[in-house]
Short mmCIF file of C-alpha atoms and ligand atoms in Angstrom, two decimals:
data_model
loop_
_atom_site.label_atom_id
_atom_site.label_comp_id
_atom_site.label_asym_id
_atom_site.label_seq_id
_atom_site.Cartn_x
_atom_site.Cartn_y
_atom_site.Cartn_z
CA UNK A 941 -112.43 -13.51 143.43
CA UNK A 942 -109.86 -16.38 143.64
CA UNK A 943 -106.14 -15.89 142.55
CA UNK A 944 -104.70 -18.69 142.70
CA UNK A 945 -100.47 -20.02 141.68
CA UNK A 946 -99.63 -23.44 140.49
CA UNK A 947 -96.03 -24.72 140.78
CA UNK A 948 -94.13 -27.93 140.75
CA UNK A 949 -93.77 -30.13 143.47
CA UNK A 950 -90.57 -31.58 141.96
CA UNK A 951 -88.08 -30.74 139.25
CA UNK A 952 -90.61 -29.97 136.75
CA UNK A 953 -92.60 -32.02 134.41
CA UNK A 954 -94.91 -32.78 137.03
CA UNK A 955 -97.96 -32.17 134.32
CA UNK A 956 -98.66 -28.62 135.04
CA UNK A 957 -100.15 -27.72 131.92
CA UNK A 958 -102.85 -30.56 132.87
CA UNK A 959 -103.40 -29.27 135.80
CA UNK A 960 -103.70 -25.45 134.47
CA UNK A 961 -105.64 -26.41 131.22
CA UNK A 962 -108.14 -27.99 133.95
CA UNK A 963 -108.64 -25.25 136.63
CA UNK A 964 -108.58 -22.93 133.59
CA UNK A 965 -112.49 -23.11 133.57
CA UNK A 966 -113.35 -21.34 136.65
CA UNK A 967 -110.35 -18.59 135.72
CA UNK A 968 -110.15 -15.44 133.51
CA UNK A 969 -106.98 -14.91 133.09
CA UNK A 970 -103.86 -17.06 132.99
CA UNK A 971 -100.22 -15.83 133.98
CA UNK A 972 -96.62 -17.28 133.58
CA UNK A 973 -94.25 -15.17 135.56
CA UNK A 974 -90.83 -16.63 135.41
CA UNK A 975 -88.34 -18.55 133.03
CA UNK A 976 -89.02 -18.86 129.47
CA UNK A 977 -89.53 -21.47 126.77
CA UNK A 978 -87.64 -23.86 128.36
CA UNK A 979 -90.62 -25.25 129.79
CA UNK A 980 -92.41 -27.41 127.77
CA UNK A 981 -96.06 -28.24 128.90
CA UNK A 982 -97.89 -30.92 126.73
CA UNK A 983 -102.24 -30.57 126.91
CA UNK A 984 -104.06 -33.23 125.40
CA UNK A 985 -107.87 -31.59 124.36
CA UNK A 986 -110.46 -33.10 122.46
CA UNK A 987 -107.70 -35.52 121.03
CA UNK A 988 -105.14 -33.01 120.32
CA UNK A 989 -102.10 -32.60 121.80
CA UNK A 990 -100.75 -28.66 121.98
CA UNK A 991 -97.56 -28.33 123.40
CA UNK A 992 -96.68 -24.79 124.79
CA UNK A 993 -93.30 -23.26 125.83
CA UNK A 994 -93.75 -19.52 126.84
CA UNK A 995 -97.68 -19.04 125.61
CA UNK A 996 -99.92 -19.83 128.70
CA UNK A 997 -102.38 -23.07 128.46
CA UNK A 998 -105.30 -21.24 128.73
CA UNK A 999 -104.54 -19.73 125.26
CA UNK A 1000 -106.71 -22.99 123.97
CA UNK A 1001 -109.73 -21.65 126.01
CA UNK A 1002 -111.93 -18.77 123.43
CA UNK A 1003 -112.66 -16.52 125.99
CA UNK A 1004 -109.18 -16.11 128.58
CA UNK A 1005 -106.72 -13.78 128.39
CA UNK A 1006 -103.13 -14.94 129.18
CA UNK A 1007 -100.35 -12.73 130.40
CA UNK A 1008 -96.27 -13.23 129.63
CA UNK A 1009 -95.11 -11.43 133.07
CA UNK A 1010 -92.32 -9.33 133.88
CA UNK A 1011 -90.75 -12.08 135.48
CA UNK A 1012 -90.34 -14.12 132.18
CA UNK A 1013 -87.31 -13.98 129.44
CA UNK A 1014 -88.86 -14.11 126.12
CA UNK A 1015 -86.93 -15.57 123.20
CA UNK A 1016 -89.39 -13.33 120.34
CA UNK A 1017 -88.10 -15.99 117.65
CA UNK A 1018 -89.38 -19.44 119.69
CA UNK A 1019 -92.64 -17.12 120.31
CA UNK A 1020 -93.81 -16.52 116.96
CA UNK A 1021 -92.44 -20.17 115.62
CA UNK A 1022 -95.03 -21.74 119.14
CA UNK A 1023 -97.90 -18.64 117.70
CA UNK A 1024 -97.40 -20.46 114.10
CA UNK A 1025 -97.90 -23.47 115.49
CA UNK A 1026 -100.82 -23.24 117.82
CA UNK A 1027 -102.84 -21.01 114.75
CA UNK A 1028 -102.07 -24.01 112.58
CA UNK A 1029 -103.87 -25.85 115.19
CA UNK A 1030 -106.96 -23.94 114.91
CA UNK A 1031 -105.93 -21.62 118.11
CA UNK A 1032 -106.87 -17.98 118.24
CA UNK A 1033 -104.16 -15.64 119.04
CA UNK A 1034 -104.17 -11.83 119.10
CA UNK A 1035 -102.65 -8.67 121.09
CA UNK A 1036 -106.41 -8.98 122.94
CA UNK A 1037 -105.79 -12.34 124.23
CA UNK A 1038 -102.35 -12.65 124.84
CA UNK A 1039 -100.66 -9.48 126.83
CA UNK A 1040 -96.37 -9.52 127.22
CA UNK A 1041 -95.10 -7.34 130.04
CA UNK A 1042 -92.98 -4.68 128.58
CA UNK A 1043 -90.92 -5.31 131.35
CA UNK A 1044 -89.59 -9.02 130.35
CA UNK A 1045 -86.46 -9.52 129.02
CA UNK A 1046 -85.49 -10.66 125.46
CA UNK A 1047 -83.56 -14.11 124.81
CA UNK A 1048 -81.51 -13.17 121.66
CA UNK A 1049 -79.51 -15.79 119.87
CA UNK A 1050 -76.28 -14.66 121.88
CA UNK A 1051 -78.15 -16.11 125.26
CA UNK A 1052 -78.21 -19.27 123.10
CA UNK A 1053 -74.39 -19.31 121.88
CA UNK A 1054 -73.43 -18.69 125.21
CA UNK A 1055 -75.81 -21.31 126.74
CA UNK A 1056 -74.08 -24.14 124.86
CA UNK A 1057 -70.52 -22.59 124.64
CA UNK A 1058 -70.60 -22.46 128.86
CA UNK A 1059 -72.22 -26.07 128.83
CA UNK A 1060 -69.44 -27.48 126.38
CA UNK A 1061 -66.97 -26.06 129.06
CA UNK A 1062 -68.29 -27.32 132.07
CA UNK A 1063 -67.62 -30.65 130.91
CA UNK A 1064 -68.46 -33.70 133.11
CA UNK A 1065 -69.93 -30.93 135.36
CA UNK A 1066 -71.97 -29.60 132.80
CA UNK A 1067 -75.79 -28.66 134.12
CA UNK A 1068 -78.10 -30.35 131.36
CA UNK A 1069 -79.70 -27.24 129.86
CA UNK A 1070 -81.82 -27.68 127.70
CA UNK A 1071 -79.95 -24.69 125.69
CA UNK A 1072 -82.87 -22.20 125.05
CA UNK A 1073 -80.31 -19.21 126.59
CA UNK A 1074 -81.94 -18.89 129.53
CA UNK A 1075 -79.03 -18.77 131.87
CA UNK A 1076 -77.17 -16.28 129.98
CA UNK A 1077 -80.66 -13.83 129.24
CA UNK A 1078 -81.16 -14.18 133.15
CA UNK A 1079 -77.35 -13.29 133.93
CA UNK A 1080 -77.64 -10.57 131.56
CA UNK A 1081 -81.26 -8.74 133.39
CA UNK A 1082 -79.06 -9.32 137.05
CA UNK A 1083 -76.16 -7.91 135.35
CA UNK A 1084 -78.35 -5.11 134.24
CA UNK A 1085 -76.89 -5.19 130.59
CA UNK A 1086 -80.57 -6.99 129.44
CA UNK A 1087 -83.01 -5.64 126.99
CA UNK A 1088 -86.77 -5.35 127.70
CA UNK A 1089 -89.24 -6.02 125.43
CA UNK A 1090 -90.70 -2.66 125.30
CA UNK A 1091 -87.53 -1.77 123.41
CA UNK A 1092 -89.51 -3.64 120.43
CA UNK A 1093 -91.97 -1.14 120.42
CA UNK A 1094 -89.35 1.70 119.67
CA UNK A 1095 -87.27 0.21 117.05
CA UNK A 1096 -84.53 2.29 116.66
CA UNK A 1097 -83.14 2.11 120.32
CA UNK A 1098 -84.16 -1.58 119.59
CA UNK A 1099 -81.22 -1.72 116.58
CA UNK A 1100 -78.77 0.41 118.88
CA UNK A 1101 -79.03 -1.67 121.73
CA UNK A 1102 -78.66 -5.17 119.91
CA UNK A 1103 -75.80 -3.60 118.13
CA UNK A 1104 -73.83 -3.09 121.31
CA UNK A 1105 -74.72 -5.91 122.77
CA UNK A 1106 -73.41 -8.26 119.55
CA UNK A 1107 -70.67 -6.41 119.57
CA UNK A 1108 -69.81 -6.94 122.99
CA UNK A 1109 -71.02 -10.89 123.20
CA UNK A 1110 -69.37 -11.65 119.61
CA UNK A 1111 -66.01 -9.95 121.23
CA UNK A 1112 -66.46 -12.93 123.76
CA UNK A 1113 -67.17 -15.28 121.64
CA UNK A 1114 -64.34 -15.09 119.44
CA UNK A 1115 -61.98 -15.33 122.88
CA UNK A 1116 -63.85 -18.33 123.67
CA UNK A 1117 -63.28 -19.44 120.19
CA UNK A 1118 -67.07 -20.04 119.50
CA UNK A 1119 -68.78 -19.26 116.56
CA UNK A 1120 -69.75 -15.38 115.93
CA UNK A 1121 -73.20 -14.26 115.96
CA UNK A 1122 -74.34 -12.87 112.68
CA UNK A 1123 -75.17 -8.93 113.51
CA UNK A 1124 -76.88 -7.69 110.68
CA UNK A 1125 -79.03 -10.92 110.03
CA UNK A 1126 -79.89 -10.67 114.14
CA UNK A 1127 -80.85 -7.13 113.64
CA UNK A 1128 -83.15 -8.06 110.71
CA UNK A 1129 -84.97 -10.96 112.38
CA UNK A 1130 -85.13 -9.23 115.54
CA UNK A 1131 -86.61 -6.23 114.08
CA UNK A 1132 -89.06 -8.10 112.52
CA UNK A 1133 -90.47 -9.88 114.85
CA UNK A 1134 -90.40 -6.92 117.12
CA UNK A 1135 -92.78 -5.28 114.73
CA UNK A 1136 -95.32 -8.67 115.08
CA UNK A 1137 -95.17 -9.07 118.87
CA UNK A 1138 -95.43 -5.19 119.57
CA UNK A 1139 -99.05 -4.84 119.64
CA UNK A 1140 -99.31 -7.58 122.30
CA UNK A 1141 -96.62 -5.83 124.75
CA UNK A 1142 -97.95 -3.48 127.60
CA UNK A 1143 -97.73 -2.77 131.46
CA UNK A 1144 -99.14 -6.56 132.44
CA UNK A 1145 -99.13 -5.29 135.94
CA UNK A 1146 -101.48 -2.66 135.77
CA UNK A 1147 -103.11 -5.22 134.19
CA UNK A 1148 -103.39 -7.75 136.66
CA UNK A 1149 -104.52 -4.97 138.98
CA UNK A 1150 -107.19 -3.76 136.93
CA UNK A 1151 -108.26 -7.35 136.64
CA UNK A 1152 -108.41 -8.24 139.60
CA UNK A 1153 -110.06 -4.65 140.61
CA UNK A 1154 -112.81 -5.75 138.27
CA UNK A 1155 -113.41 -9.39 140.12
CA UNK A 1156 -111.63 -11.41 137.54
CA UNK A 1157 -109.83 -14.36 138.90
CA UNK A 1158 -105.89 -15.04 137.79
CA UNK A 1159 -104.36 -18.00 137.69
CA UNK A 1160 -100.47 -18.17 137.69
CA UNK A 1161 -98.56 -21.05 135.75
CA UNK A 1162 -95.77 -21.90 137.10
CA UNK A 1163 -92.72 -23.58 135.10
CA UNK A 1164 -90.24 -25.88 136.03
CA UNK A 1165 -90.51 -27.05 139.79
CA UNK A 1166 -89.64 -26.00 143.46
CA UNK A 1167 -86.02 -28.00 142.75
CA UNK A 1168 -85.27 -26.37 140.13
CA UNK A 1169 -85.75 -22.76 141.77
CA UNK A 1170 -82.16 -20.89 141.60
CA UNK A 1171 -82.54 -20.54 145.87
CA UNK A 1172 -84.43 -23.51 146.76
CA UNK A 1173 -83.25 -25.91 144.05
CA UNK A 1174 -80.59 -28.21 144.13
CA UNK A 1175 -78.30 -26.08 143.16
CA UNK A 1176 -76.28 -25.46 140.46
CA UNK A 1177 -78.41 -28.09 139.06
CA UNK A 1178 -81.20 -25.90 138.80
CA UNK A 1179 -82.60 -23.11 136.29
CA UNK A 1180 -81.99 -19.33 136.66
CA UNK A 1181 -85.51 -17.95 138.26
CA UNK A 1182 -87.40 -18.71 141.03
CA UNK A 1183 -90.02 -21.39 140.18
CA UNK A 1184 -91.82 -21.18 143.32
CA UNK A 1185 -94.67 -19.31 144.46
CA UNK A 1186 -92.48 -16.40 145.90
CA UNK A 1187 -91.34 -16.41 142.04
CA UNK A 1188 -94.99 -15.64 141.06
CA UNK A 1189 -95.63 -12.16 142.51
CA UNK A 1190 -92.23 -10.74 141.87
CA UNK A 1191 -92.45 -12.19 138.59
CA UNK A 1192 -95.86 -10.18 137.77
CA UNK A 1193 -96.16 -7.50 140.27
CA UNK A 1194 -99.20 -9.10 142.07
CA UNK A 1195 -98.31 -8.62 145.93
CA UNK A 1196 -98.45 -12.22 148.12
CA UNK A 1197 -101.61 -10.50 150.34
CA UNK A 1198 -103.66 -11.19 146.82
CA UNK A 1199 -102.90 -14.86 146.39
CA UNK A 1200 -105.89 -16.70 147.57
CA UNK A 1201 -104.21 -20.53 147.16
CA UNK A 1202 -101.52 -22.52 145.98
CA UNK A 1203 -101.59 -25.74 144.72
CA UNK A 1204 -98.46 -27.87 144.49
CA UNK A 1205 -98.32 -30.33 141.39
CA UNK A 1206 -96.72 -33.52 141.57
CA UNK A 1207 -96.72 -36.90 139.68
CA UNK A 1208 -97.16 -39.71 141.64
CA UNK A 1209 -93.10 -40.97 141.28
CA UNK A 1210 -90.35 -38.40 140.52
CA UNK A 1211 -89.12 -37.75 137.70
CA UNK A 1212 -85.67 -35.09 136.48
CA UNK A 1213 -84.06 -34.25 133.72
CA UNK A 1214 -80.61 -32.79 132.97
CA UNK A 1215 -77.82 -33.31 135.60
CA UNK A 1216 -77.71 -33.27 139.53
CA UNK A 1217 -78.24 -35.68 142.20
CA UNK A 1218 -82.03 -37.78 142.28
CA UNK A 1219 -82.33 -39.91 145.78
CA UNK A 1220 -84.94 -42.12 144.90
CA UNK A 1221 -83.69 -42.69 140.96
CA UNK A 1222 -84.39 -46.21 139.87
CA UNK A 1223 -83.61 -47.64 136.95
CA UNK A 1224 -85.98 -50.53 136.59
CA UNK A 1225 -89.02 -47.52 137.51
CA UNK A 1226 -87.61 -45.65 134.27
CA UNK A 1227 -87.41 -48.77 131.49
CA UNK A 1228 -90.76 -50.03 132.71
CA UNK A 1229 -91.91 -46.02 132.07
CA UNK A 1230 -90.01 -45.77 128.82
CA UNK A 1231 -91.50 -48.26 127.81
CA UNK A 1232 -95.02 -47.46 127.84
CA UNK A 1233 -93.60 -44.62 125.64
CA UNK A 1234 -93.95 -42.05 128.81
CA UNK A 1235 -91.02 -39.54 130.35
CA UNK A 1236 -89.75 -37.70 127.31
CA UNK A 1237 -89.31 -34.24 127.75
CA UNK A 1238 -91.47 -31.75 125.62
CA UNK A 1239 -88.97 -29.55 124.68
CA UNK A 1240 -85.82 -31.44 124.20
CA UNK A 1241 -86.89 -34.92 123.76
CA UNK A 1242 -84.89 -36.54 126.58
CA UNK A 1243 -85.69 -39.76 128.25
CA UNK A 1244 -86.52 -38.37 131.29
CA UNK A 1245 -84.60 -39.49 134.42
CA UNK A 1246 -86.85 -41.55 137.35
CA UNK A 1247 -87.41 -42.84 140.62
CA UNK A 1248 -89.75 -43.86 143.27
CA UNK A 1249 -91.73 -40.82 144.73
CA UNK A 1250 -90.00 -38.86 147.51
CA UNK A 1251 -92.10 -37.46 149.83
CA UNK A 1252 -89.15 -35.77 151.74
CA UNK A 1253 -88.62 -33.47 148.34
CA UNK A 1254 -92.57 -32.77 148.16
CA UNK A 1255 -93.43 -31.99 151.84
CA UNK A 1256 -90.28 -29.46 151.17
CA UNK A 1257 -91.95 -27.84 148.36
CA UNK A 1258 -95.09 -27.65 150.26
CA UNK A 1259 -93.21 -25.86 153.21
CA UNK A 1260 -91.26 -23.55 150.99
CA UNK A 1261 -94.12 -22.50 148.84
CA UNK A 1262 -97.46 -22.40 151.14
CA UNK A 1263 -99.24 -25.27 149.35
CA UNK A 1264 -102.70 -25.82 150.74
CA UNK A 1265 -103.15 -28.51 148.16
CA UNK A 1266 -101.67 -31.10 145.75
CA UNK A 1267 -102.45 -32.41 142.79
CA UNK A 1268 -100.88 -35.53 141.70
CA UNK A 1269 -100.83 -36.34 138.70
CA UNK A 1270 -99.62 -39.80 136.51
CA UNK A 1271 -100.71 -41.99 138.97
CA UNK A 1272 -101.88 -44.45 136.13
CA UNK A 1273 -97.69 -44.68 135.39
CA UNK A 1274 -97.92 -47.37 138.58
CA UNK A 1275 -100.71 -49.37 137.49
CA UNK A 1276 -98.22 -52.57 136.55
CA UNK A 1277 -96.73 -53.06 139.97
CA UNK A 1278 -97.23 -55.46 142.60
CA UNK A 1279 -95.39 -53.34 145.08
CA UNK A 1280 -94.77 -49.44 144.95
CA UNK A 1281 -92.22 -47.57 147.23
CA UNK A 1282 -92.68 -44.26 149.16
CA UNK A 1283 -89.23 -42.39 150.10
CA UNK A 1284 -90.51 -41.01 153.61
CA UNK A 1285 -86.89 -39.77 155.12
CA UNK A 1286 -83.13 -39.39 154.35
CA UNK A 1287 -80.26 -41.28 156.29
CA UNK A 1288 -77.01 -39.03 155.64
CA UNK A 1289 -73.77 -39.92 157.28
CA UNK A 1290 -75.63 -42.20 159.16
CA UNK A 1291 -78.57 -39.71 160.50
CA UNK A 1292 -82.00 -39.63 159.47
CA UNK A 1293 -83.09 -36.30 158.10
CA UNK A 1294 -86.76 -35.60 157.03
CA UNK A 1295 -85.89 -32.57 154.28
CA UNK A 1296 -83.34 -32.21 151.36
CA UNK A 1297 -79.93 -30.88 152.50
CA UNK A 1298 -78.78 -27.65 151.42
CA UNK A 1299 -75.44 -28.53 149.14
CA UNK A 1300 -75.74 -30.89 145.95
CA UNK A 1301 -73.05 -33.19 147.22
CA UNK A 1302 -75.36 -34.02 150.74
CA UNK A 1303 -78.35 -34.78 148.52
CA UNK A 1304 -76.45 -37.04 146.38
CA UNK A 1305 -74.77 -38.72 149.39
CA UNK A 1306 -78.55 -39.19 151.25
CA UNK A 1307 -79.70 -43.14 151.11
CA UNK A 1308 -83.34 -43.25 150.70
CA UNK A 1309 -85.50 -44.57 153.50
CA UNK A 1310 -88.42 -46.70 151.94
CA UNK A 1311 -91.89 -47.74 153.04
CA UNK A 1312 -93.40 -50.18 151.21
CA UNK A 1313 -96.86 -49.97 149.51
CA UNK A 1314 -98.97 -52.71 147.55
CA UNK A 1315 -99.75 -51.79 144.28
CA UNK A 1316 -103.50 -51.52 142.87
CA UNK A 1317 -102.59 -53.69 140.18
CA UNK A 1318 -105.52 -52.36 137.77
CA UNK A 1319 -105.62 -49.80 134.82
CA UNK A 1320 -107.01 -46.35 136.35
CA UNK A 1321 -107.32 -44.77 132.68
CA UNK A 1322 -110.95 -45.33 132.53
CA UNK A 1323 -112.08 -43.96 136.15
CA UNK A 1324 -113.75 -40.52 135.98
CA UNK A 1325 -114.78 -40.33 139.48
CA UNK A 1326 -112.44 -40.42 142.72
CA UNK A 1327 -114.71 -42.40 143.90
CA UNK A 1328 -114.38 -45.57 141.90
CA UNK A 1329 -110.12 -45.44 142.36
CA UNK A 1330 -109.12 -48.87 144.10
CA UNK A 1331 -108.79 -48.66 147.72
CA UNK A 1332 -104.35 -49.56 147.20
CA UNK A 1333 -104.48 -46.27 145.29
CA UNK A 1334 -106.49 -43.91 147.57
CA UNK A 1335 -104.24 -45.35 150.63
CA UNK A 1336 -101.05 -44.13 148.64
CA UNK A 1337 -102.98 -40.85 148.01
CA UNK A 1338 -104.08 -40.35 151.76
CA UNK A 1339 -100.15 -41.72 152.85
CA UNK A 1340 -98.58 -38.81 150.81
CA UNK A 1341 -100.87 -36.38 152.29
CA UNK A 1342 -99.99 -37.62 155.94
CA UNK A 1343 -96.18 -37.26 154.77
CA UNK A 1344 -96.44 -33.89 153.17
CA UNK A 1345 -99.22 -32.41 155.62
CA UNK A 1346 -101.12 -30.95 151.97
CA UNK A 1347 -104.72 -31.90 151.21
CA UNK A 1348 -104.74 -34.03 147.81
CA UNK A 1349 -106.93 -32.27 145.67
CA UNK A 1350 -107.03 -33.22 141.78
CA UNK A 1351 -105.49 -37.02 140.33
CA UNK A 1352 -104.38 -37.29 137.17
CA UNK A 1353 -104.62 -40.47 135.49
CA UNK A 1354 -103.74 -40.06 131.88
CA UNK A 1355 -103.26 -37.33 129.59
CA UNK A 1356 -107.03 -36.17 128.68
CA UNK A 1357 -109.21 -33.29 129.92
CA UNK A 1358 -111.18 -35.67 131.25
CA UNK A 1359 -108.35 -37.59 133.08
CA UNK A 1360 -108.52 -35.17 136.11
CA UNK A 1361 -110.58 -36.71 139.04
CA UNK A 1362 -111.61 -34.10 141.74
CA UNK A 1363 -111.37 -35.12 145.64
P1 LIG B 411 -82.15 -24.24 131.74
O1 LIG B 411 -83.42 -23.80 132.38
O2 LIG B 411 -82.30 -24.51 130.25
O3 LIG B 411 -81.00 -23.35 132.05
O4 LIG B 411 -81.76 -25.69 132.35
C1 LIG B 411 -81.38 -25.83 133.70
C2 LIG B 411 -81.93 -27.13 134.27
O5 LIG B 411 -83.34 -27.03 134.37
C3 LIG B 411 -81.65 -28.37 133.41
O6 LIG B 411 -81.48 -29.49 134.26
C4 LIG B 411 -82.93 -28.51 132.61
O7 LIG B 411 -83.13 -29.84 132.16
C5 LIG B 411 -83.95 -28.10 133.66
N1 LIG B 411 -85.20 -27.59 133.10
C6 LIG B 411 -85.43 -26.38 132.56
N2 LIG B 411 -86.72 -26.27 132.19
C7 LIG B 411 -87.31 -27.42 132.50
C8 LIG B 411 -88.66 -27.89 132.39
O8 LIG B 411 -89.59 -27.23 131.92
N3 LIG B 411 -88.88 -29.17 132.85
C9 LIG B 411 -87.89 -29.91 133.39
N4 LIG B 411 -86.64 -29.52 133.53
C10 LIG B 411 -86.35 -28.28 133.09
#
């Protein structure tokens, strides 16, 4: 038995899905515990490209079950429209193979209103969300005026609720001068889709336990990436849950003592999007990526922001979230340069610091400290054994993992199944 959590190195976008889609093999069942279709993770199998927001990866494998955890908001409208899509692409979806805790919390189309009416406000010190609600739906669970997605197993509570709640948010809205929510269209499409997604919702943690009771081995997606975490993060330029591994047990109800490993994905640079400071950013690094048609997000479509990779920022994420290894992925992206930079410390106000500070302002104010690498010069696409990389690209491999203290296990370099070379 091997349970086993998967987060992001960096601020998501680090090619998770990859990396999930690949251990998925040796796995039975697949979890995502925390935020909500905000992610976007793109798999590339047999030539197809799937791209999945709140459904698990290892929904394109026959025989695994995936779980939509307690520690997840669900927006039941984006579900079923990413269910349409994936059973137009041949995928097999059904309440046997893909379980949603009864104990997540709905996005409703308030979340969303308010998502882009508080980002309109903020201005020039507006966040960058990508304006799926999640904020709001998360504000809403702390607040403790959320509603769980058992409620869409007993309808009529279902309609009460909602009622209140537009009510309430529209009575907001209008003082914020923002466009009212529609209640009785809400209600309708609501209540329909609670009446599709009901025979999939259940107590995922008993569950997990029972799974895990019978020897089956889980393997928990994360979303986003360690900087994005609402406590570790760089904060407020972050999302609303915790995206590292802490974020995995409370986000299914799988206690830490069960975790067998975690590995900590990262792409060989750094990449953000949205707002908030980025140390190693670098232009030049982004056009030349851009370029080859790479670093647009999956959900919204942004050019991604990037920058040379900063090992400060991943030895971090291995501290903060027990990594024993790391798989880096997109190390192809470098195959062009002569030279390629590693960001191995921080000088702020004139003092060299070897992790992130604590306040946005000190990260945006640290000067990267460089060392510099030669590049391989060579296109890795083709390689399928670790074996046969160029000896410029294993020494940047075995440099990050004397950095970051983490054992490199996996290297991605491109998008396939295949792609994925084991160390
Ligand atoms: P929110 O999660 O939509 O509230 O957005 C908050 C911040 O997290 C913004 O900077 C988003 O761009 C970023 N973000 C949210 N989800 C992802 C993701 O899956 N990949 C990368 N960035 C994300």
């Amino acid at each position: 038995m091997s349970n086993t959590i998967i987060v992001g190195a960096q601020w998501g976008d680090e090619g998770k899905g990859k990396i999930v889609d690949y251990l998925t093999e040796n796995t039975d069942v697949v979890v995502r515990a925390a935020g909500g279709n905000n992610a976007g993770h793109t798999v590339i199998s047999n030539g197809t490209k799937y791209i999945l927001h709140l459904i698990p990866s290892g929904i394109l494998w026959k025989d695994k079950v995936c779980v939509i955890g307690n520690g997840v908001v669900m927006d039941p409208i984006g579900l079923l429209e990413e269910m349409a899509k994936l059973r137009g692409q041949g995928v097999t979806i059904t309440p046997e193979n893909l379980l949603i805790s009864e104990t997540a919390h709905l996005v409703l189309p308030y979340h969303k209103g308010l998502d882009k009416a508080r980002e309109a406000k903020r201005g020039d010190k507006k966040i960058g969300t990508t304006g799926r609600g999640i904020g709001p739906a998360y504000a809403d669970k702390v607040e403790r005026d959320g509603i769980r997605t058992i409620l869409m197993t007993q309808p009529e509570i279902l309609e009460e609720e909602l009622r209140d709640r537009l009510a309430r948010h529209n009575a907001t809205f209008a003082e914020l001068g923002v466009e009212l929510v529609p209640v009785e269209e809400t209600v309708k499409i609501i209540l329909e889709a609670a009446k599709t997604l009901a025979p999939h919702i259940t107590n995922t943690t008993v569950y997990l336990h029972e799974a895990i009771k019978a020897g089956k081995n889980l393997l928990f997606e994360g979303a986003q990436g360690t900087y994005l975490d609402i406590d570790h993060g760089t904060y407020p330029f972050v999302t609303s849950s915790n995206t590292t591994s802490g974020g995995a047990c409370t986000g299914s109800g799988v206690p830490p003592r069960m975790i067998d490993k975690v590995v900590a994905v990262g792409k060989a640079y750094t990449t953000r999007v949205g707002s908030g400071p980025f140390v190693t950013e670098n232009e030049d690094i982004g056009d030349m990526l851009h370029n080859m048609g790479r670093e647009f997000g999956a959900t919204t479509g942004r050019a991604r922001r990037c920058g040379w990779l900063d090992s400060v920022l991943v030895r971090y994420a291995v501290m903060i979230n027990g990594a024993d290894e790391l798989a880096i992925t997109n190390l192809d992206g470098l195959d062009g340069l002569d030279t390629v930079q590693i960001c191995t410390a921080y000088t702020l106000r004139g003092k060299t610091i070897h992790y992130p500070p604590s306040t946005a302002a000190d990260l945006a104010a640290c000067v990267p400290v460089y060392e510099t690498h030669q590049g391989w010069k060579q296109d890795l696409s083709g390689i399928r054994k670790f074996a046969d990389l160029p000896p410029l690209a294993k020494a940047y491999l075995k440099r990050l993992e004397e950095l970051t203290g983490a054992r490199v296990s996996l290297v991605g370099i491109g998008p396939d199944r295949e792609q994925t070379l084991v160390v």
